[in-house]
């Protein structure tokens, strides 16, 4: 495992996403109750970017089909229920899932020291 300095502590804020590149992958950072959490920017639904996702109370909602995840545990909370922010009727949710089963975010291990944020990468 390698540890890479990816951001200054001040760049990672509560209620916001901060994108960084690590090993050719985009990783999103956010802060929840003071703790830095990090996850792949690729939504586990169909791989579109979560970078413009809506952050609220420790969760992120994908801007494409509304899947929602816990920022720190990665747990899936809602799966494919809207299109570009427009809520879709319940009967259409199975179609919107495109055959994909609910899945969690891919998490990265983040740490913080001396006003910097580090990520562990394989
Ligand atoms: S790509 Fe994120 S919910 Fe579909």
GROMACS .gro file of N, CA and C and ligand atoms in nm:
model
  370
    1UNK      N    1   0.085  -0.120   0.000
    1UNK     CA    2   0.000   0.000   0.000
    1UNK      C    3   0.088   0.125   0.000
    2UNK      N    4   0.051   0.220  -0.082
    2UNK     CA    5   0.118   0.349  -0.085
    2UNK      C    6   0.026   0.453  -0.024
    3UNK      N    7   0.087   0.557   0.029
    3UNK     CA    8   0.009   0.668   0.081
    3UNK      C    9   0.045   0.792   0.000
    4UNK      N   10  -0.058   0.859  -0.051
    4UNK     CA   11  -0.036   0.974  -0.138
    4UNK      C   12  -0.105   1.096  -0.081
    5UNK      N   13  -0.030   1.205  -0.074
    5UNK     CA   14  -0.089   1.332  -0.030
    5UNK      C   15  -0.175   1.385  -0.144
    6UNK      N   16  -0.303   1.411  -0.117
    6UNK     CA   17  -0.395   1.448  -0.226
    6UNK      C   18  -0.458   1.586  -0.211
    7UNK      N   19  -0.457   1.641  -0.091
    7UNK     CA   20  -0.525   1.770  -0.072
    7UNK      C   21  -0.479   1.836   0.057
    8UNK      N   22  -0.501   1.965   0.063
    8UNK     CA   23  -0.484   2.037   0.189
    8UNK      C   24  -0.612   2.016   0.270
    9UNK      N   25  -0.601   2.007   0.399
    9UNK     CA   26  -0.719   1.982   0.483
    9UNK      C   27  -0.831   2.082   0.455
   10UNK      N   28  -0.795   2.208   0.433
   10UNK     CA   29  -0.895   2.312   0.412
   10UNK      C   30  -0.975   2.297   0.284
   11UNK      N   31  -0.923   2.216   0.191
   11UNK     CA   32  -0.996   2.195   0.065
   11UNK      C   33  -1.111   2.095   0.081
   12UNK      N   34  -1.110   2.018   0.187
   12UNK     CA   35  -1.212   1.914   0.208
   12UNK      C   36  -1.310   1.965   0.314
   13UNK      N   37  -1.432   1.994   0.269
   13UNK     CA   38  -1.528   2.061   0.357
   13UNK      C   39  -1.656   1.980   0.374
   14UNK      N   40  -1.722   2.006   0.484
   14UNK     CA   41  -1.853   1.944   0.512
   14UNK      C   42  -1.950   1.988   0.402
   15UNK      N   43  -2.033   1.897   0.355
   15UNK     CA   44  -2.138   1.931   0.260
   15UNK      C   45  -2.092   1.955   0.118
   16UNK      N   46  -1.963   1.928   0.089
   16UNK     CA   47  -1.910   1.951  -0.046
   16UNK      C   48  -1.827   1.831  -0.090
   17UNK      N   49  -1.809   1.821  -0.221
   17UNK     CA   50  -1.721   1.718  -0.276
   17UNK      C   51  -1.597   1.786  -0.333
   18UNK      N   52  -1.482   1.725  -0.310
   18UNK     CA   53  -1.357   1.776  -0.364
   18UNK      C   54  -1.294   1.663  -0.445
   19UNK      N   55  -1.275   1.684  -0.575
   19UNK     CA   56  -1.222   1.580  -0.663
   19UNK      C   57  -1.070   1.585  -0.670
   20UNK      N   58  -1.007   1.468  -0.664
   20UNK     CA   59  -0.863   1.457  -0.681
   20UNK      C   60  -0.835   1.339  -0.775
   21UNK      N   61  -0.718   1.341  -0.838
   21UNK     CA   62  -0.677   1.231  -0.924
   21UNK      C   63  -0.571   1.149  -0.851
   22UNK      N   64  -0.592   1.019  -0.847
   22UNK     CA   65  -0.494   0.929  -0.784
   22UNK      C   66  -0.477   0.808  -0.875
   23UNK      N   67  -0.355   0.787  -0.922
   23UNK     CA   68  -0.328   0.672  -1.008
   23UNK      C   69  -0.420   0.665  -1.128
   24UNK      N   70  -0.454   0.779  -1.184
   24UNK     CA   71  -0.538   0.782  -1.303
   24UNK      C   72  -0.687   0.772  -1.274
   25UNK      N   73  -0.725   0.763  -1.147
   25UNK     CA   74  -0.866   0.753  -1.110
   25UNK      C   75  -0.909   0.882  -1.039
   26UNK      N   76  -1.033   0.920  -1.059
   26UNK     CA   77  -1.087   1.035  -0.987
   26UNK      C   78  -1.148   0.987  -0.857
   27UNK      N   79  -1.105   1.049  -0.749
   27UNK     CA   80  -1.155   1.016  -0.615
   27UNK      C   81  -1.221   1.141  -0.558
   28UNK      N   82  -1.336   1.123  -0.493
   28UNK     CA   83  -1.406   1.235  -0.432
   28UNK      C   84  -1.385   1.232  -0.281
   29UNK      N   85  -1.357   1.349  -0.226
   29UNK     CA   86  -1.336   1.364  -0.082
   29UNK      C   87  -1.447   1.452  -0.025
   30UNK      N   88  -1.489   1.419   0.095
   30UNK     CA   89  -1.582   1.505   0.166
   30UNK      C   90  -1.554   1.489   0.316
   31UNK      N   91  -1.612   1.577   0.392
   31UNK     CA   92  -1.590   1.573   0.536
   31UNK      C   93  -1.727   1.555   0.604
   32UNK      N   94  -1.734   1.456   0.694
   32UNK     CA   95  -1.859   1.429   0.767
   32UNK      C   96  -1.827   1.427   0.916
   33UNK      N   97  -1.887   1.519   0.990
   33UNK     CA   98  -1.860   1.532   1.134
   33UNK      C   99  -1.709   1.540   1.161
   34UNK      N  100  -1.639   1.613   1.076
   34UNK     CA  101  -1.496   1.635   1.094
   34UNK      C  102  -1.406   1.531   1.031
   35UNK      N  103  -1.462   1.417   0.996
   35UNK     CA  104  -1.382   1.307   0.940
   35UNK      C  105  -1.378   1.315   0.787
   36UNK      N  106  -1.261   1.292   0.727
   36UNK     CA  107  -1.250   1.291   0.582
   36UNK      C  108  -1.286   1.152   0.529
   37UNK      N  109  -1.378   1.149   0.432
   37UNK     CA  110  -1.418   1.023   0.369
   37UNK      C  111  -1.388   1.034   0.220
   38UNK      N  112  -1.350   0.921   0.159
   38UNK     CA  113  -1.306   0.922   0.019
   38UNK      C  114  -1.365   0.803  -0.055
   39UNK      N  115  -1.406   0.828  -0.180
   39UNK     CA  116  -1.466   0.721  -0.260
   39UNK      C  117  -1.445   0.748  -0.408
   40UNK      N  118  -1.452   0.642  -0.487
   40UNK     CA  119  -1.438   0.654  -0.632
   40UNK      C  120  -1.549   0.742  -0.687
   41UNK      N  121  -1.512   0.828  -0.785
   41UNK     CA  122  -1.612   0.914  -0.847
   41UNK      C  123  -1.705   0.838  -0.939
   42UNK      N  124  -1.672   0.711  -0.970
   42UNK     CA  125  -1.758   0.633  -1.059
   42UNK      C  126  -1.875   0.575  -0.981
   43UNK      N  127  -1.995   0.617  -1.019
   43UNK     CA  128  -2.114   0.565  -0.952
   43UNK      C  129  -2.125   0.415  -0.977
   44UNK      N  130  -2.154   0.335  -0.872
   44UNK     CA  131  -2.164   0.191  -0.892
   44UNK      C  132  -2.283   0.148  -0.977
   45UNK      N  133  -2.373   0.241  -1.008
   45UNK     CA  134  -2.488   0.205  -1.092
   45UNK      C  135  -2.441   0.175  -1.235
   46UNK      N  136  -2.409   0.277  -1.313
   46UNK     CA  137  -2.357   0.252  -1.448
   46UNK      C  138  -2.227   0.328  -1.473
   47UNK      N  139  -2.160   0.369  -1.368
   47UNK     CA  140  -2.025   0.423  -1.382
   47UNK      C  141  -2.015   0.570  -1.419
   48UNK      N  142  -2.125   0.642  -1.418
   48UNK     CA  143  -2.116   0.786  -1.448
   48UNK      C  144  -2.061   0.860  -1.325
   49UNK      N  145  -2.021   0.985  -1.348
   49UNK     CA  146  -1.950   1.058  -1.242
   49UNK      C  147  -2.043   1.110  -1.132
   50UNK      N  148  -1.996   1.092  -1.010
   50UNK     CA  149  -2.066   1.146  -0.892
   50UNK      C  150  -2.016   1.286  -0.855
   51UNK      N  151  -1.925   1.341  -0.936
   51UNK     CA  152  -1.859   1.467  -0.898
   51UNK      C  153  -1.958   1.583  -0.876
   52UNK      N  154  -2.069   1.581  -0.946
   52UNK     CA  155  -2.169   1.687  -0.928
   52UNK      C  156  -2.287   1.638  -0.843
   53UNK      N  157  -2.260   1.535  -0.765
   53UNK     CA  158  -2.364   1.481  -0.678
   53UNK      C  159  -2.402   1.578  -0.567
   54UNK      N  160  -2.525   1.560  -0.519
   54UNK     CA  161  -2.576   1.646  -0.411
   54UNK      C  162  -2.537   1.584  -0.278
   55UNK      N  163  -2.471   1.662  -0.194
   55UNK     CA  164  -2.428   1.615  -0.063
   55UNK      C  165  -2.524   1.668   0.042
   56UNK      N  166  -2.571   1.577   0.127
   56UNK     CA  167  -2.665   1.618   0.233
   56UNK      C  168  -2.653   1.522   0.351
   57UNK      N  169  -2.625   1.576   0.468
   57UNK     CA  170  -2.622   1.498   0.592
   57UNK      C  171  -2.545   1.366   0.578
   58UNK      N  172  -2.424   1.376   0.527
   58UNK     CA  173  -2.339   1.256   0.519
   58UNK      C  174  -2.373   1.162   0.406
   59UNK      N  175  -2.458   1.208   0.312
   59UNK     CA  176  -2.490   1.123   0.197
   59UNK      C  177  -2.460   1.199   0.067
   60UNK      N  178  -2.443   1.121  -0.041
   60UNK     CA  179  -2.429   1.182  -0.174
   60UNK      C  180  -2.532   1.118  -0.265
   61UNK      N  181  -2.600   1.203  -0.346
   61UNK     CA  182  -2.699   1.155  -0.441
   61UNK      C  183  -2.644   1.173  -0.581
   62UNK      N  184  -2.642   1.067  -0.659
   62UNK     CA  185  -2.591   1.072  -0.796
   62UNK      C  186  -2.680   1.163  -0.880
   63UNK      N  187  -2.619   1.254  -0.958
   63UNK     CA  188  -2.699   1.347  -1.038
   63UNK      C  189  -2.767   1.280  -1.157
   64UNK      N  190  -2.730   1.157  -1.191
   64UNK     CA  191  -2.782   1.095  -1.314
   64UNK      C  192  -2.912   1.019  -1.292
   65UNK      N  193  -2.915   0.928  -1.195
   65UNK     CA  194  -3.036   0.849  -1.174
   65UNK      C  195  -3.077   0.844  -1.027
   66UNK      N  196  -3.022   0.932  -0.946
   66UNK     CA  197  -3.069   0.949  -0.809
   66UNK      C  198  -3.029   0.844  -0.708
   67UNK      N  199  -2.938   0.754  -0.742
   67UNK     CA  200  -2.892   0.660  -0.639
   67UNK      C  201  -2.825   0.741  -0.527
   68UNK      N  202  -2.843   0.694  -0.405
   68UNK     CA  203  -2.792   0.771  -0.289
   68UNK      C  204  -2.709   0.677  -0.203
   69UNK      N  205  -2.600   0.732  -0.148
   69UNK     CA  206  -2.504   0.652  -0.073
   69UNK      C  207  -2.460   0.726   0.053
   70UNK      N  208  -2.425   0.648   0.156
   70UNK     CA  209  -2.358   0.704   0.273
   70UNK      C  210  -2.215   0.734   0.232
   71UNK      N  211  -2.171   0.857   0.255
   71UNK     CA  212  -2.038   0.900   0.211
   71UNK      C  213  -1.923   0.823   0.277
   72UNK      N  214  -1.941   0.784   0.400
   72UNK     CA  215  -1.829   0.724   0.473
   72UNK      C  216  -1.834   0.571   0.474
   73UNK      N  217  -1.953   0.512   0.484
   73UNK     CA  218  -1.960   0.365   0.483
   73UNK      C  219  -1.974   0.313   0.341
   74UNK      N  220  -2.016   0.401   0.248
   74UNK     CA  221  -2.039   0.361   0.109
   74UNK      C  222  -2.172   0.293   0.088
   75UNK      N  223  -2.247   0.265   0.193
   75UNK     CA  224  -2.372   0.191   0.184
   75UNK      C  225  -2.471   0.256   0.087
   76UNK      N  226  -2.535   0.174   0.004
   76UNK     CA  227  -2.638   0.222  -0.086
   76UNK      C  228  -2.767   0.246  -0.007
   77UNK      N  229  -2.828   0.364  -0.024
   77UNK     CA  230  -2.949   0.401   0.049
   77UNK      C  231  -3.071   0.408  -0.042
   78UNK      N  232  -3.051   0.447  -0.168
   78UNK     CA  233  -3.156   0.448  -0.270
   78UNK      C  234  -3.090   0.407  -0.401
   79UNK      N  235  -3.167   0.343  -0.489
   79UNK     CA  236  -3.108   0.294  -0.614
   79UNK      C  237  -3.192   0.339  -0.733
   80UNK      N  238  -3.133   0.412  -0.825
   80UNK     CA  239  -3.192   0.447  -0.954
   80UNK      C  240  -3.341   0.481  -0.947
   81UNK      N  241  -3.369   0.604  -0.911
   81UNK     CA  242  -3.509   0.644  -0.895
   81UNK      C  243  -3.544   0.776  -0.963
   82UNK      N  244  -3.449   0.834  -1.037
   82UNK     CA  245  -3.479   0.959  -1.108
   82UNK      C  246  -3.392   0.967  -1.233
   83UNK      N  247  -3.421   1.068  -1.317
   83UNK     CA  248  -3.339   1.092  -1.437
   83UNK      C  249  -3.300   1.239  -1.436
   84UNK      N  250  -3.172   1.264  -1.428
   84UNK     CA  251  -3.119   1.402  -1.427
   84UNK      C  252  -3.195   1.492  -1.329
   85UNK      N  253  -3.224   1.438  -1.211
   85UNK     CA  254  -3.287   1.517  -1.106
   85UNK      C  255  -3.439   1.512  -1.106
   86UNK      N  256  -3.499   1.454  -1.210
   86UNK     CA  257  -3.646   1.444  -1.215
   86UNK      C  258  -3.690   1.311  -1.156
   87UNK      N  259  -3.767   1.314  -1.046
   87UNK     CA  260  -3.814   1.189  -0.985
   87UNK      C  261  -3.898   1.109  -1.085
   88UNK      N  262  -3.881   0.979  -1.086
   88UNK     CA  263  -3.956   0.891  -1.176
   88UNK      C  264  -4.051   0.806  -1.092
   89UNK      N  265  -4.164   0.764  -1.153
   89UNK     CA  266  -4.260   0.683  -1.078
   89UNK      C  267  -4.200   0.551  -1.034
   90UNK      N  268  -4.250   0.501  -0.922
   90UNK     CA  269  -4.196   0.379  -0.863
   90UNK      C  270  -4.194   0.263  -0.963
   91UNK      N  271  -4.299   0.252  -1.048
   91UNK     CA  272  -4.304   0.140  -1.141
   91UNK      C  273  -4.186   0.139  -1.238
   92UNK      N  274  -4.122   0.257  -1.260
   92UNK     CA  275  -4.013   0.264  -1.357
   92UNK      C  276  -3.875   0.237  -1.296
   93UNK      N  277  -3.868   0.225  -1.165
   93UNK     CA  278  -3.737   0.212  -1.100
   93UNK      C  279  -3.663   0.086  -1.144
   94UNK      N  280  -3.736  -0.024  -1.165
   94UNK     CA  281  -3.669  -0.148  -1.209
   94UNK      C  282  -3.607  -0.128  -1.347
   95UNK      N  283  -3.678  -0.053  -1.435
   95UNK     CA  284  -3.622  -0.026  -1.569
   95UNK      C  285  -3.499   0.062  -1.558
   96UNK      N  286  -3.507   0.164  -1.469
   96UNK     CA  287  -3.395   0.256  -1.451
   96UNK      C  288  -3.270   0.188  -1.396
   97UNK      N  289  -3.288   0.076  -1.331
   97UNK     CA  290  -3.171   0.010  -1.273
   97UNK      C  291  -3.085  -0.054  -1.381
   98UNK      N  292  -3.137  -0.065  -1.506
   98UNK     CA  293  -3.062  -0.122  -1.618
   98UNK      C  294  -3.006  -0.260  -1.584
   99UNK      N  295  -3.080  -0.334  -1.503
   99UNK     CA  296  -3.037  -0.470  -1.470
   99UNK      C  297  -2.929  -0.478  -1.364
  100UNK      N  298  -2.888  -0.362  -1.309
  100UNK     CA  299  -2.783  -0.360  -1.206
  100UNK      C  300  -2.845  -0.369  -1.068
  101UNK      N  301  -2.784  -0.450  -0.984
  101UNK     CA  302  -2.831  -0.462  -0.846
  101UNK      C  303  -2.766  -0.354  -0.760
  102UNK      N  304  -2.835  -0.309  -0.656
  102UNK     CA  305  -2.777  -0.206  -0.568
  102UNK      C  306  -2.638  -0.247  -0.518
  103UNK      N  307  -2.547  -0.151  -0.521
  103UNK     CA  308  -2.409  -0.178  -0.481
  103UNK      C  309  -2.355  -0.056  -0.405
  104UNK      N  310  -2.256  -0.077  -0.320
  104UNK     CA  311  -2.201   0.035  -0.242
  104UNK      C  312  -2.097   0.113  -0.321
  105UNK      N  313  -2.059   0.229  -0.269
  105UNK     CA  314  -1.948   0.306  -0.324
  105UNK      C  315  -1.819   0.228  -0.304
  106UNK      N  316  -1.721   0.253  -0.392
  106UNK     CA  317  -1.586   0.199  -0.371
  106UNK      C  318  -1.510   0.300  -0.286
  107UNK      N  319  -1.477   0.258  -0.165
  107UNK     CA  320  -1.414   0.351  -0.070
  107UNK      C  321  -1.262   0.349  -0.079
  108UNK      N  322  -1.203   0.459  -0.042
  108UNK     CA  323  -1.058   0.471  -0.025
  108UNK      C  324  -1.032   0.502   0.122
  109UNK      N  325  -0.918   0.456   0.172
  109UNK     CA  326  -0.881   0.485   0.310
  109UNK      C  327  -0.812   0.621   0.315
  110UNK      N  328  -0.871   0.713   0.388
  110UNK     CA  329  -0.818   0.849   0.397
  110UNK      C  330  -0.764   0.875   0.537
  111UNK      N  331  -0.660   0.954   0.546
  111UNK     CA  332  -0.611   0.998   0.676
  111UNK      C  333  -0.572   1.145   0.663
  112UNK      N  334  -0.555   1.207   0.777
  112UNK     CA  335  -0.528   1.351   0.778
  112UNK      C  336  -0.424   1.381   0.885
  113UNK      N  337  -0.321   1.453   0.848
  113UNK     CA  338  -0.222   1.497   0.946
  113UNK      C  339  -0.149   1.619   0.890
  114UNK      N  340  -0.102   1.702   0.981
  114UNK     CA  341  -0.028   1.824   0.946
  114UNK      C  342  -0.097   1.902   0.834
  115UNK      N  343  -0.230   1.917   0.849
  115UNK     CA  344  -0.311   1.998   0.756
  115UNK      C  345  -0.313   1.944   0.614
  116UNK      N  346  -0.289   1.814   0.598
  116UNK     CA  347  -0.296   1.753   0.465
  116UNK      C  348  -0.378   1.625   0.472
  117UNK      N  349  -0.437   1.590   0.357
  117UNK     CA  350  -0.516   1.467   0.345
  117UNK      C  351  -0.438   1.368   0.260
  118UNK      N  352  -0.432   1.242   0.307
  118UNK     CA  353  -0.360   1.135   0.238
  118UNK      C  354  -0.457   1.023   0.205
  119UNK      N  355  -0.432   0.957   0.092
  119UNK     CA  356  -0.509   0.839   0.056
  119UNK      C  357  -0.416   0.720   0.045
  120UNK      N  358  -0.466   0.604   0.088
  120UNK     CA  359  -0.392   0.479   0.070
  120UNK      C  360  -0.438   0.418  -0.061
  121UNK      N  361  -0.341   0.379  -0.141
  121UNK     CA  362  -0.373   0.317  -0.270
  121UNK      C  363  -0.292   0.189  -0.283
  122UNK      N  364  -0.349   0.092  -0.356
  122UNK     CA  365  -0.276  -0.035  -0.369
  122UNK      C  366  -0.145  -0.020  -0.447
  123LIG     S1  367  -2.498   0.649  -1.277
  123LIG    FE1  368  -2.539   0.705  -1.072
  123LIG     S2  369  -2.742   0.648  -1.039
  123LIG    FE2  370  -2.704   0.593  -1.245
   0.00000   0.00000   0.00000
